[in-house]
Amino acid sequence: MSKITKVNGKLIVPDIVTIPFIEGDGVGAEITPVCQEIVNAAVAKVYKGKRRIEWKEILAGGKAFDQTGEWLPEDTLQTLREYLVGIKGPLTTPIGGGIRSLNVALRQTLDLFVCLRPVRWFKGVVSPIKEPQKVDMVIFRENTEDIYAGIEWKQGTPEAEKFLKFLTEKMNVTKIRFPKTSSFGVKPVSIEGTERLVRAAIKYAIDNNRPNVTFVHKGNIMKFTEGGFKLWGYDLAEREFKDKVFTMLQYEKIKNESGADKAKEALDKAKAEHKIIIKDCICDAFLQNTLLIPEEYSVIATMNLNGDYISDQLAAMVGGIGIAPGANINYDSGYAIFEATHGTAPNIAGKNIVNPSSLVLSSVMMLEYLGWNEAGEIIEKALESSFQKGMATEDLARFMPQGTSLKTTEFGNTIIKLINETK
Ligand code: NAD
C-alpha cells in the first residue's frame, strides 16, 4: 500500500497511491463505484499504467454501525491519518446517540479547517440565471469556528439559566429582550482560525492565477467576530503576501491621502502587474451581487455560517447540489477528505437514478490536490461534453431541451466512453 506523505510542506504522492474511501449511506452505494470507475478510466487513459489508484475501503455511517456497532470507528480515523487523503460518499446523520453529525466529527477530529467549494457552470446544464458562464468562484469556508462550534444552551435548562446569570450579573448585559425564555449560542472567531483560512485562500489564488480574493462577512453588525475576521484577513494579506497583493485598505489609504484618481491609478497598476486584489463585502450585499455581477468575484474567504449559505446559493446558480463538489482540508497537515456535498437522498436510493457528478467532480478536486491535474481535466471535459449532448441523469436531463435521462450506471459508462475517445 503506497502512502502519501507531507515533507517540508509539500505532498509527496507515489505513482501507485492508496486512497481510502467511505462508500456512504443511501445513494452512496450507487455513486461510489461509478465514480471510482470513471477515475480509474481517466488515470489509465492519461498515465497509461504509470500511475494508478488503489482504493481501500474504510467504514463510517450506517454500514459501519451495522458491521461494528460504531458510527465512526477509530480504525477509520487512524487510516485517514495514515494515508492523508480520502474520499467519502454522503453519510446518514445518526438519530440519538452521542454524535451530532459524522461529517462534523470527521472535520473536528482531523482539524480540517477549510471547506473548499469550487463553483463553475458546465455548458449544457440548465441554470436559473441568464449568464451562468460568468459564475466561476472558489469558496474557502472556515470549518472549525463561528456559531457552528456547537456551544449552545437550550432555553429553560439550568445551563441556560447559569449563562444568563453570568451575562447579567458579571458582564452587566442588559440587552437580552426576553431573558427567561432565551436559548444561547456562542460564536468564537479567532485570529489563528481566521489567518489559516485566509492564508489558504490567498495561496490558492496565487497558485491558480485567480484575480481577486473577497472576505465575505457581516462585520458592520458583529463587529468583533465578523469584523475581526475582515481586519485580521487584511492584516495577514499585507503582512505575508506584501508583493503579491493589493488590498482595498491600501486603496482607501491612497484615496484619503491623494484623492480618488491616484487610488484608481494604483489599483489599475496592481491589476496590470497581476497582483491579487484583496477586497471585502458584507454578506447580504454579496449574495445580491452573486446574482447581479458574479464575474467580479473569484476566490471567496468566509466564516462558517456565511459559507454555508453562500455555497448552496452558488451551487443552485450553476445547476444544483447534484453537481456541486467539495472537500475539507487542513493545508498545514495535508489531511484532506473529498466528498459528495449532497445528502444520502433516501427518496431515490436504490433506483439507479442518482446523479454521481458531485462525487465525480470531488474526485477531480482530489486529482488536482494530488497534482494529477491532467486526469481531472479529462473527466471535466467528458462531463461537459455529455451535458452538452443532453445526456445526463434525470435531475438535470429533465430541464434540458433535448435531454435524455440516463440511469446512474449508464451515465457512468457514457463518461468512461467519452474519456476513452478523448484524443
Ligand atoms: P439530500 O441532499 O439527501 O436530498 C435533498 C433532495 O435532493 C432530495 O430530493 C434528493 O433526492 C435530491 N438529491 C440529492 N442528491 C442528489 C443527487 N446526487 N442526484 C439527484 N438528486 C439528488 O438531503 P436530505 O434529504 O435533507 O438529507 C438526507 C440525509 O442525508 C440526512 O440524514 C442528512 O443528515 C444527510 N446529509 C448528509 C450530508 C453529507 O454527508 N455530506 C449532507 C447533507 C445531508
CSV table of C-alpha atoms in Angstrom, one decimal, residues 47-393:
chain,number,residue,atom,x,y,z
A,47,TYR,CA,-0.9,7.9,-17.5
A,48,LYS,CA,-1.1,4.7,-19.4
A,49,GLY,CA,-0.4,2.5,-16.4
A,50,LYS,CA,2.4,4.6,-15.0
A,51,ARG,CA,0.1,5.9,-12.3
A,52,ARG,CA,-2.8,4.1,-10.6
A,53,ILE,CA,-5.1,4.5,-7.6
A,54,GLU,CA,-5.6,1.5,-5.3
A,55,TRP,CA,-8.9,2.0,-3.4
A,56,LYS,CA,-9.1,1.0,0.2
A,57,GLU,CA,-12.5,0.8,1.8
A,58,ILE,CA,-12.9,2.3,5.3
A,59,LEU,CA,-16.2,2.3,7.3
A,60,ALA,CA,-18.4,5.1,8.5
A,61,GLY,CA,-22.1,5.7,8.9
A,62,GLY,CA,-24.8,3.1,8.6
A,63,LYS,CA,-22.5,0.5,7.0
A,64,ALA,CA,-20.0,0.9,9.9
A,65,PHE,CA,-22.8,0.7,12.5
A,66,ASP,CA,-24.2,-2.5,11.0
A,67,GLN,CA,-20.8,-4.1,10.9
A,68,THR,CA,-19.1,-2.8,14.0
A,69,GLY,CA,-21.7,-1.2,16.2
A,70,GLU,CA,-20.0,2.2,15.9
A,71,TRP,CA,-20.8,5.1,13.5
A,72,LEU,CA,-17.3,6.3,13.2
A,73,PRO,CA,-14.8,3.5,14.1
A,74,GLU,CA,-11.3,4.6,15.4
A,75,ASP,CA,-9.8,2.4,12.7
A,76,THR,CA,-11.3,4.7,10.0
A,77,LEU,CA,-9.8,7.8,11.6
A,78,GLN,CA,-6.5,6.1,12.0
A,79,THR,CA,-6.4,5.1,8.3
A,80,LEU,CA,-7.3,8.6,7.3
A,81,ARG,CA,-4.5,10.0,9.4
A,82,GLU,CA,-2.1,7.4,7.9
A,83,TYR,CA,-3.0,7.9,4.3
A,84,LEU,CA,-3.7,11.7,4.5
A,85,VAL,CA,-6.1,11.9,1.6
A,86,GLY,CA,-9.5,10.2,1.4
A,87,ILE,CA,-12.9,10.5,-0.3
A,88,LYS,CA,-16.4,9.9,1.0
A,89,GLY,CA,-20.0,9.5,-0.1
A,90,PRO,CA,-22.8,11.1,2.0
A,91,LEU,CA,-23.5,9.9,5.5
A,92,THR,CA,-26.7,9.5,7.4
A,93,THR,CA,-26.9,11.7,10.5
A,94,PRO,CA,-27.4,9.3,13.4
A,95,ILE,CA,-30.6,10.0,15.3
A,96,GLY,CA,-30.0,9.9,19.1
A,97,GLY,CA,-26.6,8.7,20.4
A,98,GLY,CA,-23.6,10.8,21.1
A,99,ILE,CA,-22.7,12.0,17.6
A,100,ARG,CA,-24.4,15.1,16.2
A,101,SER,CA,-23.1,14.7,12.7
A,102,LEU,CA,-20.4,12.3,11.3
A,103,ASN,CA,-19.2,15.0,8.9
A,104,VAL,CA,-18.7,17.4,11.8
A,105,ALA,CA,-16.9,14.7,13.8
A,106,LEU,CA,-14.6,14.0,10.9
A,107,ARG,CA,-13.8,17.7,10.4
A,108,GLN,CA,-13.1,18.3,14.0
A,109,THR,CA,-11.1,15.2,14.7
A,110,LEU,CA,-8.7,15.9,11.7
A,111,ASP,CA,-9.0,19.7,12.2
A,112,LEU,CA,-10.0,20.1,8.5
A,113,PHE,CA,-10.2,23.9,8.7
A,114,VAL,CA,-11.1,24.7,5.1
A,115,CYS,CA,-14.3,23.6,3.5
A,116,LEU,CA,-13.4,24.1,-0.2
A,117,ARG,CA,-16.2,24.5,-2.7
A,118,PRO,CA,-15.4,25.4,-6.3
A,119,VAL,CA,-18.5,26.6,-8.3
A,120,ARG,CA,-18.5,26.8,-12.1
A,121,TRP,CA,-21.0,26.2,-14.8
A,122,PHE,CA,-20.9,23.4,-17.3
A,123,LYS,CA,-22.2,24.1,-20.8
A,124,GLY,CA,-25.5,22.2,-21.3
A,125,VAL,CA,-26.6,22.4,-17.7
A,126,VAL,CA,-29.8,24.4,-17.3
A,127,SER,CA,-29.4,27.3,-14.8
A,128,PRO,CA,-31.9,29.6,-13.3
A,129,ILE,CA,-29.8,32.7,-14.1
A,130,LYS,CA,-29.2,34.3,-17.5
A,131,GLU,CA,-25.5,34.2,-17.8
A,132,PRO,CA,-24.2,31.2,-15.7
A,133,GLN,CA,-20.9,31.2,-17.6
A,134,LYS,CA,-20.0,34.3,-15.5
A,135,VAL,CA,-20.0,32.2,-12.3
A,136,ASP,CA,-16.5,30.9,-11.6
A,137,MET,CA,-15.8,31.1,-7.9
A,138,VAL,CA,-13.9,29.0,-5.3
A,139,ILE,CA,-15.3,29.3,-1.8
A,140,PHE,CA,-13.0,28.9,1.3
A,141,ARG,CA,-15.4,28.4,4.1
A,142,GLU,CA,-13.9,28.3,7.7
A,143,ASN,CA,-14.8,24.9,9.1
A,144,THR,CA,-14.0,24.9,12.8
A,145,GLU,CA,-15.2,28.1,14.4
A,146,ASP,CA,-18.2,30.5,14.5
A,147,ILE,CA,-21.7,29.9,15.8
A,148,TYR,CA,-21.2,26.3,14.3
A,149,ALA,CA,-18.8,25.4,17.1
A,150,GLY,CA,-21.8,23.8,18.8
A,151,ILE,CA,-21.5,25.8,22.1
A,152,GLU,CA,-25.2,26.4,22.9
A,153,TRP,CA,-27.7,26.0,25.7
A,154,LYS,CA,-31.3,25.3,25.4
A,155,GLN,CA,-33.9,27.6,26.8
A,156,GLY,CA,-35.2,26.6,30.2
A,157,THR,CA,-32.2,24.4,31.2
A,158,PRO,CA,-30.1,25.1,34.3
A,159,GLU,CA,-27.1,25.7,31.9
A,160,ALA,CA,-29.0,28.5,30.1
A,161,GLU,CA,-30.0,30.0,33.4
A,162,LYS,CA,-26.4,29.9,34.7
A,163,PHE,CA,-25.2,31.5,31.5
A,164,LEU,CA,-27.9,34.2,31.7
A,165,LYS,CA,-26.9,34.9,35.3
A,166,PHE,CA,-23.2,35.2,34.3
A,167,LEU,CA,-24.2,37.6,31.5
A,168,THR,CA,-26.4,39.8,33.6
A,169,GLU,CA,-24.6,39.7,36.9
A,170,LYS,CA,-20.9,39.5,35.9
A,171,MET,CA,-20.9,41.2,32.4
A,172,ASN,CA,-23.7,43.7,33.0
A,173,VAL,CA,-25.5,42.7,29.9
A,174,THR,CA,-28.9,44.4,29.7
A,175,LYS,CA,-29.8,43.9,26.1
A,176,ILE,CA,-31.5,40.5,26.2
A,177,ARG,CA,-35.1,41.1,25.2
A,178,PHE,CA,-36.7,38.0,26.7
A,179,PRO,CA,-34.1,36.6,29.1
A,180,LYS,CA,-36.2,34.0,30.8
A,181,THR,CA,-37.2,32.2,27.5
A,182,SER,CA,-33.9,32.6,25.6
A,183,SER,CA,-31.6,29.9,24.3
A,184,PHE,CA,-28.0,30.9,23.9
A,185,GLY,CA,-25.2,30.2,21.5
A,186,VAL,CA,-21.5,31.3,21.5
A,187,LYS,CA,-19.7,32.5,18.4
A,188,PRO,CA,-15.9,32.1,18.7
A,189,VAL,CA,-13.9,33.7,15.9
A,190,SER,CA,-10.1,33.8,16.5
A,191,ILE,CA,-7.1,35.4,14.9
A,192,GLU,CA,-5.4,32.0,14.3
A,193,GLY,CA,-8.6,30.5,12.8
A,194,THR,CA,-9.0,33.5,10.5
A,195,GLU,CA,-5.4,33.6,9.5
A,196,ARG,CA,-5.0,30.0,8.5
A,197,LEU,CA,-8.2,30.2,6.4
A,198,VAL,CA,-7.3,33.5,4.7
A,199,ARG,CA,-3.7,32.3,4.1
A,200,ALA,CA,-5.0,29.2,2.3
A,201,ALA,CA,-7.4,31.3,0.2
A,202,ILE,CA,-4.7,33.7,-0.9
A,203,LYS,CA,-2.2,31.0,-1.6
A,204,TYR,CA,-4.8,29.2,-3.7
A,205,ALA,CA,-5.5,32.5,-5.7
A,206,ILE,CA,-1.7,32.9,-6.3
A,207,ASP,CA,-1.2,29.3,-7.4
A,208,ASN,CA,-4.2,29.3,-9.7
A,209,ASN,CA,-3.8,32.7,-11.2
A,210,ARG,CA,-7.1,34.0,-9.7
A,211,PRO,CA,-7.6,37.8,-9.9
A,212,ASN,CA,-9.1,38.5,-6.5
A,213,VAL,CA,-10.0,37.3,-3.0
A,214,THR,CA,-13.1,38.6,-1.3
A,215,PHE,CA,-13.6,38.4,2.5
A,216,VAL,CA,-17.4,38.0,3.0
A,217,HIS,CA,-18.6,39.0,6.5
A,218,LYS,CA,-21.2,40.8,8.5
A,219,GLY,CA,-18.7,43.0,10.3
A,220,ASN,CA,-21.0,46.0,10.3
A,221,ILE,CA,-23.2,44.3,12.9
A,222,MET,CA,-21.0,41.7,14.6
A,223,LYS,CA,-18.0,44.0,14.9
A,224,PHE,CA,-15.6,41.9,16.9
A,225,THR,CA,-16.2,38.5,15.4
A,226,GLU,CA,-17.1,39.1,11.7
A,227,GLY,CA,-15.4,42.5,11.8
A,228,GLY,CA,-12.4,40.9,13.3
A,229,PHE,CA,-12.3,38.3,10.5
A,230,LYS,CA,-12.1,41.1,8.0
A,231,LEU,CA,-9.4,43.1,9.8
A,232,TRP,CA,-7.2,40.1,10.6
A,233,GLY,CA,-7.6,39.0,7.0
A,234,TYR,CA,-6.4,42.3,5.6
A,235,ASP,CA,-3.6,42.4,8.1
A,236,LEU,CA,-2.4,38.9,7.1
A,237,ALA,CA,-2.6,39.7,3.4
A,238,GLU,CA,-0.5,42.8,3.8
A,239,ARG,CA,2.0,41.1,6.1
A,240,GLU,CA,2.5,37.7,4.4
A,241,PHE,CA,1.8,38.5,0.8
A,242,LYS,CA,3.0,42.0,0.5
A,243,ASP,CA,4.5,41.9,-3.0
A,244,LYS,CA,1.8,39.7,-4.5
A,245,VAL,CA,-1.4,41.5,-3.4
A,246,PHE,CA,-3.1,44.9,-3.5
A,247,THR,CA,-5.7,45.4,-0.8
A,248,MET,CA,-8.7,47.7,-0.8
A,249,LEU,CA,-7.4,49.1,2.5
A,250,GLN,CA,-4.3,50.3,0.6
A,251,TYR,CA,-6.7,51.7,-2.0
A,252,GLU,CA,-8.7,53.6,0.7
A,253,LYS,CA,-5.5,55.0,2.2
A,254,ILE,CA,-4.3,56.4,-1.1
A,255,LYS,CA,-7.7,57.8,-1.8
A,256,ASN,CA,-7.8,59.6,1.5
A,257,GLU,CA,-4.2,60.9,1.2
A,258,SER,CA,-4.0,61.7,-2.6
A,259,GLY,CA,-7.5,61.5,-4.0
A,260,ALA,CA,-9.7,59.1,-6.0
A,261,ASP,CA,-7.7,59.4,-9.3
A,262,LYS,CA,-4.5,58.3,-7.7
A,263,ALA,CA,-6.2,55.4,-5.9
A,264,LYS,CA,-7.7,54.2,-9.2
A,265,GLU,CA,-4.3,54.5,-10.9
A,266,ALA,CA,-2.7,52.4,-8.1
A,267,LEU,CA,-5.5,49.8,-8.5
A,268,ASP,CA,-5.1,49.6,-12.3
A,269,LYS,CA,-1.3,49.3,-11.9
A,270,ALA,CA,-1.8,46.4,-9.5
A,271,LYS,CA,-4.1,44.7,-11.9
A,272,ALA,CA,-1.7,45.2,-14.8
A,273,GLU,CA,1.0,43.6,-12.7
A,274,HIS,CA,-1.3,40.6,-12.0
A,275,LYS,CA,-1.4,41.3,-8.3
A,276,ILE,CA,-4.3,39.6,-6.4
A,277,ILE,CA,-6.8,42.2,-5.4
A,278,ILE,CA,-8.0,41.7,-1.8
A,279,LYS,CA,-11.4,43.1,-1.1
A,280,ASP,CA,-14.3,42.6,1.3
A,281,CYS,CA,-18.1,42.6,1.0
A,282,ILE,CA,-20.9,42.5,3.6
A,283,CYS,CA,-22.7,39.1,3.3
A,284,ASP,CA,-26.2,40.3,2.3
A,285,ALA,CA,-24.8,42.6,-0.4
A,286,PHE,CA,-22.6,39.8,-1.5
A,287,LEU,CA,-25.5,37.4,-2.0
A,288,GLN,CA,-27.2,40.0,-4.1
A,289,ASN,CA,-24.0,40.7,-6.1
A,290,THR,CA,-23.5,37.0,-6.9
A,291,LEU,CA,-26.7,37.3,-8.9
A,292,LEU,CA,-26.0,40.7,-10.4
A,293,ILE,CA,-22.2,40.8,-11.0
A,294,PRO,CA,-20.8,37.3,-10.4
A,295,GLU,CA,-17.9,38.0,-12.7
A,296,GLU,CA,-16.4,40.4,-10.1
A,297,TYR,CA,-15.7,37.5,-7.6
A,298,SER,CA,-13.2,34.8,-7.9
A,299,VAL,CA,-11.9,33.4,-4.6
A,300,ILE,CA,-14.2,33.8,-1.5
A,301,ALA,CA,-12.9,33.6,2.1
A,302,THR,CA,-15.6,33.5,4.7
A,303,MET,CA,-16.7,32.2,8.0
A,304,ASN,CA,-18.7,29.0,8.7
A,305,LEU,CA,-22.3,30.1,8.7
A,306,ASN,CA,-22.0,32.6,5.8
A,307,GLY,CA,-20.1,30.0,3.9
A,308,ASP,CA,-22.9,27.5,4.3
A,309,TYR,CA,-25.5,29.9,2.8
A,310,ILE,CA,-23.2,31.1,0.0
A,311,SER,CA,-22.2,27.5,-1.1
A,312,ASP,CA,-25.8,26.5,-1.6
A,313,GLN,CA,-26.9,29.6,-3.4
A,314,LEU,CA,-23.9,29.4,-5.8
A,315,ALA,CA,-24.5,25.7,-6.3
A,316,ALA,CA,-28.1,26.4,-7.3
A,317,MET,CA,-27.0,29.1,-9.7
A,318,VAL,CA,-25.0,26.5,-11.8
A,319,GLY,CA,-27.3,23.5,-11.6
A,320,GLY,CA,-27.9,22.4,-8.1
A,321,ILE,CA,-26.5,20.1,-5.4
A,322,GLY,CA,-26.3,17.1,-7.7
A,323,ILE,CA,-23.2,18.5,-9.4
A,324,ALA,CA,-21.6,20.6,-6.6
A,325,PRO,CA,-18.3,19.2,-5.4
A,326,GLY,CA,-16.5,19.8,-2.1
A,327,ALA,CA,-13.5,19.0,0.1
A,328,ASN,CA,-12.5,19.5,3.7
A,329,ILE,CA,-8.8,20.2,4.0
A,330,ASN,CA,-6.1,21.1,6.5
A,331,TYR,CA,-3.4,22.7,4.4
A,332,ASP,CA,-0.9,22.5,7.3
A,333,SER,CA,-1.0,18.8,8.0
A,334,GLY,CA,-2.1,17.8,4.4
A,335,TYR,CA,-5.2,15.9,5.6
A,336,ALA,CA,-8.0,16.1,3.1
A,337,ILE,CA,-11.3,14.5,2.6
A,338,PHE,CA,-13.1,15.0,-0.7
A,339,GLU,CA,-16.9,14.5,-0.6
A,340,ALA,CA,-20.2,14.5,-2.3
A,341,THR,CA,-21.9,17.7,-0.9
A,342,HIS,CA,-25.4,16.3,-1.1
A,343,GLY,CA,-27.0,14.0,1.4
A,344,THR,CA,-27.9,10.3,1.3
A,345,ALA,CA,-31.1,11.1,-0.8
A,346,PRO,CA,-33.1,8.3,0.7
A,347,ASN,CA,-36.1,9.1,-1.5
A,348,ILE,CA,-34.2,7.9,-4.6
A,349,ALA,CA,-31.7,5.4,-3.1
A,350,GLY,CA,-31.6,2.0,-4.9
A,351,LYS,CA,-33.3,3.3,-8.0
A,352,ASN,CA,-30.2,3.8,-10.1
A,353,ILE,CA,-31.2,7.4,-10.9
A,354,VAL,CA,-28.9,9.4,-8.6
A,355,ASN,CA,-26.5,11.9,-10.2
A,356,PRO,CA,-22.9,10.8,-9.4
A,357,SER,CA,-21.4,14.1,-10.6
A,358,SER,CA,-20.9,15.7,-7.2
A,359,LEU,CA,-18.7,12.9,-6.1
A,360,VAL,CA,-17.0,12.7,-9.6
A,361,LEU,CA,-16.2,16.4,-9.5
A,362,SER,CA,-14.9,16.0,-5.9
A,363,SER,CA,-12.5,13.3,-7.3
A,364,VAL,CA,-11.4,15.8,-9.9
A,365,MET,CA,-10.5,18.2,-7.0
A,366,MET,CA,-8.7,15.3,-5.4
A,367,LEU,CA,-6.7,14.5,-8.5
A,368,GLU,CA,-5.8,18.2,-8.6
A,369,TYR,CA,-4.7,18.1,-4.9
A,370,LEU,CA,-2.5,15.1,-5.8
A,371,GLY,CA,-1.0,17.1,-8.7
A,372,TRP,CA,-2.7,14.7,-11.2
A,373,ASN,CA,-4.4,17.6,-13.0
A,374,GLU,CA,-4.4,16.0,-16.5
A,375,ALA,CA,-6.6,13.2,-15.2
A,376,GLY,CA,-9.0,15.7,-13.6
A,377,GLU,CA,-9.2,17.8,-16.8
A,378,ILE,CA,-10.2,14.8,-19.0
A,379,ILE,CA,-13.0,13.9,-16.6
A,380,GLU,CA,-14.3,17.5,-16.6
A,381,LYS,CA,-14.2,17.6,-20.4
A,382,ALA,CA,-16.1,14.3,-20.6
A,383,LEU,CA,-18.8,15.6,-18.2
A,384,GLU,CA,-19.2,18.8,-20.1
A,385,SER,CA,-19.4,17.0,-23.5
A,386,SER,CA,-22.1,14.7,-22.1
A,387,PHE,CA,-24.2,17.6,-20.7
A,388,GLN,CA,-23.9,19.5,-24.0
A,389,LYS,CA,-25.3,16.4,-25.8
A,390,GLY,CA,-28.2,16.4,-23.3
A,391,MET,CA,-27.0,13.2,-21.8
A,392,ALA,CA,-27.4,13.3,-18.0
A,393,THR,CA,-29.2,11.8,-15.1
